[in-house]
Amino acid sequence: MAKAEAEVAELVGMIQRGELRLPEMQRRYVWRSTRVRDLLDSLYRGYPSGAILLWESDDPIPQQEMAIAQEGNPFRTTRLLLDGQQRLTSLSAVLRGEPLLVRGRKLPIELLFNLEHPDRLEVVSEVDEEGVDEDEADEVDGDEADSTEDELLQRFNRMTFVISTKKLEQLPQWVKVTDVLKSEGDSAFLKRAGVTDLDDPRADKYTQRLAKLRAVKKYVYRLDVLDRSLSYDEVTEIFVRVNSLGAKLRSADLALAQITARWRGSLKVFQGFQEECEGEGFELDLGIHLKNLVVYGTGQSRFKTVGSLPLEVLKESWKAGVRGMQFAINFLRNNCGITSPVLLSSPFLMITLGYYGHHRRFHLTPEESVELARWALLANAKGRYSRGSSETILDQDLTVVKEGKSVADLLGRLQLQVGRLEITPLDLEGRTQRSALFKTMFLAFRAEGAKEWLSKVAIALDHSGSQHKLEFHHIFPKAQLKNRFPSREIDDIANLAFISAATNKFIRDKKPEAYFPEIVSRAGSEAFSTQCIPDDPTLLPLDQYPEFLNSRRAMIVARLNSFLGIAPSSSSGGV
């Protein structure tokens, strides 16, 4: 294996000219802007940032498009990027000032540099080269969410790099990273920061810091280059081993490398069906489709055996998995009212549904169809695959299906897991919009005919137009409750309703006792009743907020149990 070195600017140029390409085995670009920010911060400090692993080959190797635009490669020999994609793609976007194209969407990477950052730099998150939290996209920084603008500005002022915002862009000490990296002189940045005299003590400090930022382009990466004599299978094995150390890649990404090594050109097949599902409203991670393939090939969901599956088994399993997934989408949409994975507590539910349909040869009796829909809604509401070891639970259900057992057996496994199927007010207490019960609440309200308060359009996820887009609204506005109740209690699902952006803007931060009469006069009391909102005037003052929550929870629970076909027991718990 050859060793070499290259500066960041040189590597970015190689990507732009098409001299560095992505092999089919690689995962897609997954970094969020915060990861790019942390990488820039590390390079600015001169911290180690790992090596780049390349493979030179004269053979035609299956490739995929990078997230950043590339020119055609003028050379016969191709250098393939095996490790370092996330870093170099991110740096290309920042240095070139071009957006990334991720899953058909343009993703700009806009960072700001603080000329007045403290000499003692803030510690930022560690950069894991190819890793990403599965739940990262859904996580919100609680401290940031509850901070005032002044508190946020104080926090940002202690940082060196931040994600760009319009307000920060207007402040003189914050400059765009891309603008600095594309420029040679400092005068424009100094003038903008209010430095008009070279005797100003800030002039020297800012100049040094701008030079240090530009030095990021000269940061040297070590290149490990695999010999061109290696076969594709050997390189795939190296890729899997390298990326298995430290669990840098998800198991799905390693499985993709093993599958594409055996089934050349399969990535385009997988991505084609992924896009087809997105067109149906079901945008799923490629890892779910690969797990589905493994299920049909092995009868279980873990990727550990995928490397031993013969090519024909892979192809047949994919075909069967596609039919199963299509059945699951149709069944969820038409039999359960679930039109998007946003309404699912876990996409694993789709795998079980499809597998069940497959084993029944997609011939279900009317009674079986009703029971399967009930199981799906209950499993979704109870978070069947989001408790404990999700793959173990999925494998248990797959075994039930594989052994030819009934929906009643699936329901029995669910009840064994959760203890009871009935939902009580206590189950709702402290739950937020991320809860599976919040998704079920939406489904139950829609099934009852709930409409947007003022436009009277039935609530749905696909409303057109920014003003009509559905939002969840705090019935008691956050601004009124803040500093009186903890944030989790403020965001309790019993304080959330589904209305349009326009109606939300109309209400703003009015107290319920002020805006409830306005809504009733315009839309009638059913605007509230269909969403289980008590309109008793005695519950609307701010000091009655806890009692309002208790009252609404009782109403929601009754609606949920009815929607799920559960008869409440006399011993059901209250609050």
XYZ file of C-alpha atoms in Angstrom:
575
model
C 0.000 0.000 0.000
C 1.448 3.312 -1.091
C 1.610 6.371 1.159
C 1.177 9.953 0.028
C 0.092 13.368 1.273
C -2.189 16.042 -0.115
C -3.474 19.410 1.053
C -7.202 20.011 1.470
C -7.285 22.422 -1.485
C -5.623 19.834 -3.708
C -8.091 17.108 -2.696
C -11.031 19.437 -3.275
C -9.656 20.195 -6.740
C -9.328 16.470 -7.503
C -12.983 15.977 -6.570
C -14.095 18.918 -8.702
C -12.131 17.641 -11.721
C -13.569 14.153 -11.314
C -10.242 12.551 -10.464
C -11.649 11.230 -7.184
C -14.821 9.160 -7.463
C -17.119 7.191 -5.176
C -17.368 3.410 -5.618
C -20.790 1.810 -5.476
C -19.970 0.232 -2.107
C -19.830 3.631 -0.381
C -22.687 5.018 1.672
C -24.434 8.269 0.768
C -23.498 11.637 2.253
C -25.081 11.861 5.707
C -23.393 14.655 7.649
C -25.440 17.480 9.102
C -24.139 21.049 9.126
C -23.099 20.724 12.773
C -20.670 17.942 11.803
C -19.134 20.177 9.140
C -18.837 22.997 11.672
C -16.982 20.704 14.086
C -14.659 19.482 11.330
C -13.719 23.073 10.407
C -13.114 23.830 14.060
C -10.761 20.829 14.345
C -8.798 21.780 11.218
C -8.598 25.410 12.351
C -6.935 24.235 15.569
C -4.659 21.861 13.672
C -6.093 18.789 15.369
C -5.562 15.346 13.774
C -8.339 14.433 11.357
C -7.542 10.892 10.271
C -6.300 9.592 6.937
C -7.896 9.222 3.509
C -8.144 5.742 2.001
C -8.031 5.533 -1.812
C -7.920 2.768 -4.410
C -6.485 3.185 -7.880
C -7.960 0.966 -10.566
C -7.723 0.704 -14.341
C -10.842 -1.497 -14.491
C -14.399 -0.199 -14.951
C -15.656 -0.134 -11.334
C -19.361 0.502 -10.518
C -19.609 4.039 -9.169
C -22.159 6.419 -7.716
C -22.563 10.177 -7.871
C -21.028 12.345 -5.165
C -23.180 14.864 -3.344
C -21.062 17.686 -4.859
C -20.890 18.420 -8.595
C -17.971 16.863 -10.508
C -16.538 17.208 -13.989
C -15.792 14.247 -16.225
C -12.591 12.394 -15.347
C -10.039 13.086 -18.111
C -7.853 10.118 -17.148
C -8.277 6.409 -17.706
C -7.142 5.578 -14.185
C -9.706 6.329 -11.488
C -8.981 7.001 -7.861
C -11.839 5.712 -5.729
C -12.554 7.194 -2.313
C -13.011 4.416 0.262
C -12.692 6.371 3.517
C -13.018 10.133 3.857
C -16.118 10.836 1.776
C -17.951 12.789 4.476
C -14.943 15.005 5.246
C -13.898 15.755 1.662
C -17.449 16.289 0.407
C -18.079 18.720 3.270
C -14.838 20.594 2.656
C -15.598 20.765 -1.067
C -18.950 22.405 -0.341
C -17.370 24.967 1.998
C -14.331 25.810 -0.149
C -16.279 25.945 -3.405
C -19.358 27.598 -1.930
C -21.667 25.159 -3.679
C -24.693 23.326 -2.235
C -24.703 19.567 -1.863
C -27.295 17.439 -3.610
C -28.659 14.933 -1.092
C -31.563 12.686 -2.084
C -32.613 15.131 -4.786
C -32.533 18.154 -2.484
C -30.061 21.021 -2.442
C -28.323 21.317 0.909
C -26.281 24.497 1.367
C -23.463 24.386 3.932
C -23.159 27.928 5.249
C -20.839 28.542 8.188
C -19.829 31.741 9.955
C -16.460 32.499 11.581
C -16.244 34.574 14.748
C -13.444 37.131 14.502
C -13.933 37.789 18.207
C -13.838 34.201 19.388
C -12.232 33.750 22.824
C -8.548 32.836 22.915
C -9.528 29.856 25.042
C -11.672 28.025 22.522
C -14.906 26.289 23.370
C -14.783 22.502 23.243
C -17.008 21.155 20.466
C -18.285 17.712 19.642
C -15.787 15.097 18.527
C -15.942 14.389 14.821
C -16.520 10.713 13.984
C -15.432 10.414 10.352
C -18.223 8.366 8.849
C -20.573 7.927 11.782
C -23.918 9.544 12.392
C -26.526 9.111 15.084
C -29.639 7.433 13.759
C -31.783 9.704 15.887
C -29.655 12.773 15.299
C -31.998 14.357 12.748
C -34.827 14.243 15.249
C -32.916 15.496 18.265
C -33.383 19.068 19.462
C -30.989 20.732 21.857
C -33.253 21.289 24.817
C -31.115 24.067 26.255
C -31.105 25.886 22.932
C -34.836 25.426 22.426
C -35.566 27.036 25.789
C -32.978 29.833 25.540
C -33.722 33.484 24.900
C -32.128 35.334 21.973
C -29.656 37.025 24.340
C -28.698 33.676 25.887
C -28.167 32.142 22.446
C -26.042 35.096 21.304
C -23.867 34.785 24.425
C -23.418 31.090 23.682
C -22.546 31.714 20.012
C -20.074 34.429 20.921
C -18.076 31.809 22.840
C -17.780 29.694 19.697
C -15.453 29.946 16.715
C -17.719 28.507 13.992
C -21.515 28.410 13.876
C -24.202 27.508 11.374
C -25.173 30.698 9.565
C -28.313 32.615 10.544
C -29.588 35.876 9.095
C -29.236 37.676 12.420
C -25.646 36.571 12.988
C -24.717 37.455 9.397
C -25.623 41.059 10.143
C -23.223 41.315 13.081
C -19.834 42.787 12.084
C -17.615 40.246 13.885
C -19.153 37.279 12.041
C -17.844 36.558 8.528
C -18.791 33.833 6.049
C -16.250 31.023 6.006
C -16.578 30.465 2.263
C -15.988 34.165 1.543
C -12.762 34.087 3.563
C -11.507 30.882 1.946
C -12.193 32.249 -1.543
C -10.450 35.564 -0.883
C -6.829 36.638 -0.541
C -7.132 40.044 1.140
C -8.447 41.051 4.551
C -9.487 44.674 3.983
C -13.167 43.972 3.264
C -13.536 41.871 6.420
C -11.654 44.382 8.573
C -13.711 47.275 7.254
C -16.933 45.382 7.878
C -15.816 44.706 11.456
C -15.241 48.427 11.971
C -11.432 48.340 11.772
C -10.424 51.417 9.783
C -7.014 52.099 11.319
C -4.087 49.687 11.333
C -3.229 50.963 14.809
C -6.491 49.458 16.002
C -5.431 46.499 18.220
C -8.079 44.396 16.533
C -6.398 44.724 13.126
C -3.497 42.449 13.959
C -5.683 39.962 15.834
C -8.251 39.702 13.038
C -5.563 39.442 10.336
C -3.876 36.566 12.149
C -7.174 34.773 12.624
C -8.185 35.161 8.983
C -4.786 33.786 7.918
C -5.241 30.857 10.292
C -8.662 30.161 8.764
C -7.248 30.227 5.224
C -4.557 27.797 6.373
C -7.301 25.164 6.523
C -6.847 24.877 2.744
C -3.248 23.831 3.349
C -4.090 21.247 5.981
C -2.291 18.042 4.964
C -4.080 14.702 4.907
C -2.194 11.427 4.752
C -3.320 9.281 1.820
C -3.268 5.494 1.986
C -3.539 4.204 -1.589
C -4.431 0.562 -2.202
C -2.620 -1.175 -5.029
C -4.405 -1.330 -8.387
C -3.699 -5.067 -8.584
C -6.279 -5.762 -5.855
C -9.606 -7.213 -6.974
C -12.966 -5.587 -6.264
C -13.798 -8.348 -3.764
C -10.514 -7.802 -1.918
C -11.084 -4.053 -1.757
C -14.614 -4.612 -0.487
C -13.242 -6.811 2.292
C -10.729 -4.103 3.207
C -13.497 -1.487 3.179
C -15.652 -3.593 5.510
C -12.773 -4.319 7.885
C -11.561 -0.717 8.028
C -15.014 0.630 8.665
C -15.919 -2.071 11.167
C -13.197 -0.853 13.528
C -14.782 1.488 16.032
C -18.233 0.966 14.446
C -17.717 3.964 12.179
C -20.367 2.828 9.738
C -23.779 1.404 10.427
C -24.232 -2.294 9.785
C -26.493 -1.366 6.852
C -23.637 0.494 5.146
C -21.269 -2.437 5.563
C -23.991 -4.767 4.263
C -24.392 -2.531 1.202
C -20.666 -2.889 0.482
C -20.897 -6.677 0.684
C -24.027 -6.836 -1.476
C -22.717 -4.530 -4.204
C -19.453 -6.479 -4.334
C -21.423 -9.593 -5.276
C -24.210 -7.907 -7.242
C -22.570 -5.231 -9.413
C -24.819 -2.327 -10.337
C -27.356 -3.184 -7.637
C -27.123 0.207 -5.945
C -29.033 1.846 -8.815
C -31.689 -0.882 -8.517
C -32.041 -0.219 -4.785
C -32.106 3.542 -5.196
C -34.669 3.271 -7.992
C -37.130 1.467 -5.724
C -36.293 3.832 -2.882
C -37.327 6.743 -5.136
C -40.478 4.860 -6.155
C -41.460 4.547 -2.495
C -40.717 8.232 -1.940
C -43.072 9.015 -4.807
C -45.751 7.142 -2.885
C -45.074 9.286 0.182
C -42.891 6.739 1.991
C -39.375 8.122 2.223
C -37.309 5.379 3.845
C -33.618 5.034 4.585
C -31.872 2.672 2.195
C -30.947 0.568 5.224
C -34.618 -0.383 5.685
C -34.815 -1.694 2.118
C -31.590 -3.648 2.609
C -32.877 -5.129 5.870
C -36.040 -6.092 4.017
C -33.918 -7.900 1.423
C -32.096 -9.814 4.171
C -35.400 -10.824 5.771
C -36.601 -12.474 2.563
C -33.234 -14.108 2.028
C -32.674 -15.446 5.538
C -35.937 -15.266 7.502
C -34.356 -12.920 10.063
C -33.372 -9.265 10.093
C -29.696 -9.090 11.066
C -27.072 -8.221 8.473
C -24.419 -10.615 9.798
C -25.219 -13.323 7.210
C -25.574 -11.120 4.153
C -21.981 -11.696 3.031
C -22.638 -15.397 2.485
C -25.783 -15.061 0.345
C -25.308 -16.214 -3.278
C -26.031 -13.747 -6.064
C -29.241 -15.489 -7.163
C -30.552 -15.506 -3.606
C -29.846 -11.766 -3.331
C -31.733 -11.052 -6.558
C -34.738 -13.234 -5.703
C -34.890 -11.902 -2.165
C -34.873 -8.349 -3.487
C -37.768 -9.090 -5.855
C -39.798 -10.685 -3.082
C -38.938 -7.842 -0.720
C -40.112 -5.248 -3.240
C -43.488 -6.955 -3.549
C -43.755 -7.180 0.223
C -42.892 -3.510 0.694
C -45.422 -2.482 -1.951
C -48.081 -4.489 -0.104
C -47.098 -2.827 3.194
C -47.380 0.663 1.709
C -50.769 -0.062 0.160
C -52.050 -1.709 3.346
C -50.890 1.097 5.639
C -52.337 3.795 3.417
C -55.691 2.182 2.609
C -56.404 -0.019 5.636
C -54.761 1.961 8.452
C -54.904 5.549 7.233
C -51.115 5.841 7.584
C -49.912 7.828 4.589
C -46.325 8.517 5.605
C -43.535 6.962 7.698
C -43.750 10.159 9.750
C -46.792 8.533 11.346
C -44.908 5.332 12.186
C -43.159 4.741 15.496
C -40.740 2.504 13.537
C -40.412 1.565 9.843
C -39.783 -2.034 11.007
C -43.576 -2.288 11.114
C -43.566 -2.196 7.310
C -41.178 -5.156 7.132
C -43.451 -7.334 9.273
C -46.566 -6.302 7.338
C -44.953 -7.055 3.992
C -43.582 -10.373 5.233
C -47.024 -11.364 6.511
C -48.624 -10.550 3.153
C -45.874 -12.475 1.357
C -46.424 -15.606 3.449
C -50.177 -15.410 2.777
C -49.411 -14.969 -0.936
C -51.214 -11.632 -0.568
C -54.542 -13.471 -0.129
C -56.162 -12.278 3.108
C -59.701 -12.947 4.302
C -61.821 -9.901 5.211
C -61.575 -10.816 8.903
C -57.821 -11.299 8.671
C -57.410 -7.916 6.981
C -59.315 -6.175 9.785
C -57.268 -7.936 12.469
C -53.983 -7.181 10.708
C -54.876 -3.478 10.532
C -55.784 -3.511 14.229
C -52.472 -5.165 15.093
C -50.562 -2.628 12.986
C -52.250 0.329 14.692
C -51.772 -1.138 18.162
C -48.134 -2.090 17.514
C -47.552 1.434 16.213
C -49.278 3.116 19.162
C -47.387 1.002 21.689
C -44.029 1.496 19.947
C -43.550 -2.237 19.342
C -40.187 -1.818 17.597
C -38.898 1.150 19.582
C -38.604 -0.625 22.932
C -35.479 -2.542 23.903
C -33.688 -4.513 21.191
C -35.722 -3.674 18.097
C -34.068 -6.304 15.878
C -34.722 -9.047 18.429
C -38.384 -8.025 18.620
C -38.626 -7.866 14.833
C -37.128 -11.353 14.552
C -39.693 -12.664 17.039
C -42.522 -11.378 14.848
C -40.886 -12.683 11.674
C -40.684 -16.132 13.274
C -44.408 -15.977 14.104
C -45.148 -15.171 10.455
C -42.682 -17.729 9.072
C -44.268 -20.491 11.171
C -47.648 -19.724 9.640
C -49.255 -18.433 12.828
C -52.116 -15.923 12.873
C -52.496 -12.218 13.588
C -53.734 -13.234 17.040
C -50.257 -14.624 17.733
C -48.660 -11.316 16.704
C -51.087 -9.561 19.009
C -50.191 -11.963 21.805
C -46.481 -11.136 21.419
C -47.330 -7.439 21.611
C -49.423 -7.879 24.761
C -46.670 -9.956 26.353
C -44.292 -7.067 25.711
C -46.427 -4.109 26.887
C -48.581 -5.794 29.545
C -51.890 -4.274 28.477
C -53.274 -2.920 25.276
C -55.583 -0.365 26.826
C -54.322 3.215 26.966
C -54.778 5.164 30.192
C -54.389 8.868 31.038
C -51.173 8.010 32.849
C -49.698 6.751 29.547
C -50.094 10.235 28.073
C -48.564 12.121 30.976
C -45.264 13.746 30.021
C -45.390 12.514 26.413
C -44.308 14.971 23.709
C -44.740 15.201 19.938
C -42.085 12.480 19.477
C -44.254 9.924 21.197
C -45.897 7.088 19.248
C -49.126 8.053 20.993
C -48.935 11.535 19.450
C -48.885 9.966 15.984
C -51.832 7.751 16.933
C -53.651 10.772 18.319
C -53.383 12.408 14.906
C -54.756 9.266 13.224
C -57.634 9.024 15.698
C -58.587 12.697 15.293
C -58.514 12.415 11.505
C -60.657 9.264 11.598
C -63.179 11.223 13.670
C -63.344 13.909 10.969
C -61.179 16.566 12.623
C -60.738 19.660 10.483
C -58.426 22.650 10.519
C -60.073 25.187 12.792
C -60.703 28.016 10.347
C -60.290 26.629 6.804
C -62.338 23.509 7.708
C -60.011 21.361 5.562
C -59.609 17.865 6.994
C -56.298 17.536 8.830
C -53.640 15.820 6.720
C -49.878 15.831 6.245
C -49.950 16.885 2.605
C -51.700 20.260 2.665
C -50.450 22.487 -0.162
C -49.137 26.002 0.399
C -47.094 27.340 3.297
C -50.113 29.010 4.927
C -52.173 25.818 4.826
C -49.384 23.495 5.964
C -50.418 21.637 9.089
C -48.593 22.463 12.303
C -49.008 21.337 15.873
C -50.149 24.230 18.003
C -49.707 24.760 21.747
C -53.265 25.335 22.977
C -51.837 27.171 25.978
C -49.062 29.153 24.208
C -45.472 28.462 25.280
C -44.899 32.178 25.843
C -47.669 32.210 28.454
C -46.484 29.052 30.237
C -42.736 29.621 30.224
C -41.176 30.135 33.654
C -44.354 28.764 35.232
C -44.135 25.137 34.130
C -41.266 22.841 33.034
C -40.712 22.557 29.251
C -41.768 18.893 29.134
C -45.106 19.787 30.711
C -45.525 22.706 28.314
C -44.908 20.380 25.340
C -47.184 17.641 26.696
C -49.268 16.162 23.880
C -52.398 17.095 25.826
C -51.453 20.715 25.056
C -51.056 20.155 21.312
C -53.598 20.540 18.499
C -53.402 20.331 14.709
C -54.005 23.602 12.877
C -52.650 25.458 9.829
C -49.774 27.898 9.820
C -52.215 30.698 9.034
C -54.433 29.891 12.017
C -51.378 29.566 14.233
C -50.309 33.031 13.107
C -53.820 34.346 13.757
C -53.731 33.070 17.352
C -50.098 33.972 18.073
C -49.563 33.861 21.835
C -53.086 34.737 22.984
C -54.403 33.068 26.093
C -57.023 30.330 25.523
C -59.673 32.305 27.376
C -59.092 35.117 24.845
C -59.021 33.180 21.558
C -61.369 30.233 22.248
C -64.522 32.407 21.849
C -63.143 33.751 18.540
C -62.614 30.235 17.155
C -66.030 29.040 18.325
C -67.751 32.034 16.726
C -65.968 31.351 13.409
C -65.890 27.547 13.302
C -68.256 26.210 15.960
C -67.499 24.069 19.000
C -66.788 20.965 16.864
C -63.428 22.542 15.958
C -62.434 21.662 19.518
C -64.523 18.542 20.159
C -63.134 16.619 17.154
C -59.653 17.139 18.614
C -60.737 16.261 22.164
C -60.198 19.792 23.484
C -62.341 20.766 26.473
C -63.851 24.230 26.067
C -65.093 24.559 29.631
C -64.372 28.242 30.501
C -63.286 27.291 34.025
C -60.344 25.308 32.605
C -58.955 28.105 30.411
C -57.193 30.451 32.883
C -53.436 29.875 33.101
C -53.580 28.717 36.713
C -55.926 25.922 35.621
C -53.435 24.502 33.096
C -52.772 21.247 35.037
C -56.518 20.626 35.326
C -56.936 21.333 31.611
C -54.302 18.681 30.840
C -56.022 16.129 33.080
C -59.388 16.803 31.465
C -58.060 16.572 27.927
C -56.060 13.423 28.635
C -59.247 11.685 29.712
C -60.941 12.736 26.452
C -57.970 11.681 24.308
C -57.703 8.304 25.998
C -61.367 7.562 25.321
C -60.892 8.493 21.654
C -57.694 6.432 21.297
C -59.155 3.299 22.864
C -62.217 3.579 20.652
C -60.059 4.093 17.553
C -57.918 1.064 18.436
C -60.923 -1.125 19.212
C -60.176 -1.472 22.917
C -62.982 -1.597 25.453
C -61.887 0.313 28.580
C -61.699 -1.818 31.701
C -63.239 -0.772 34.977
C -59.778 -0.841 36.574
C -58.100 1.511 34.096
C -55.660 3.916 35.721
C -56.280 7.641 35.911
C -54.239 10.638 36.821
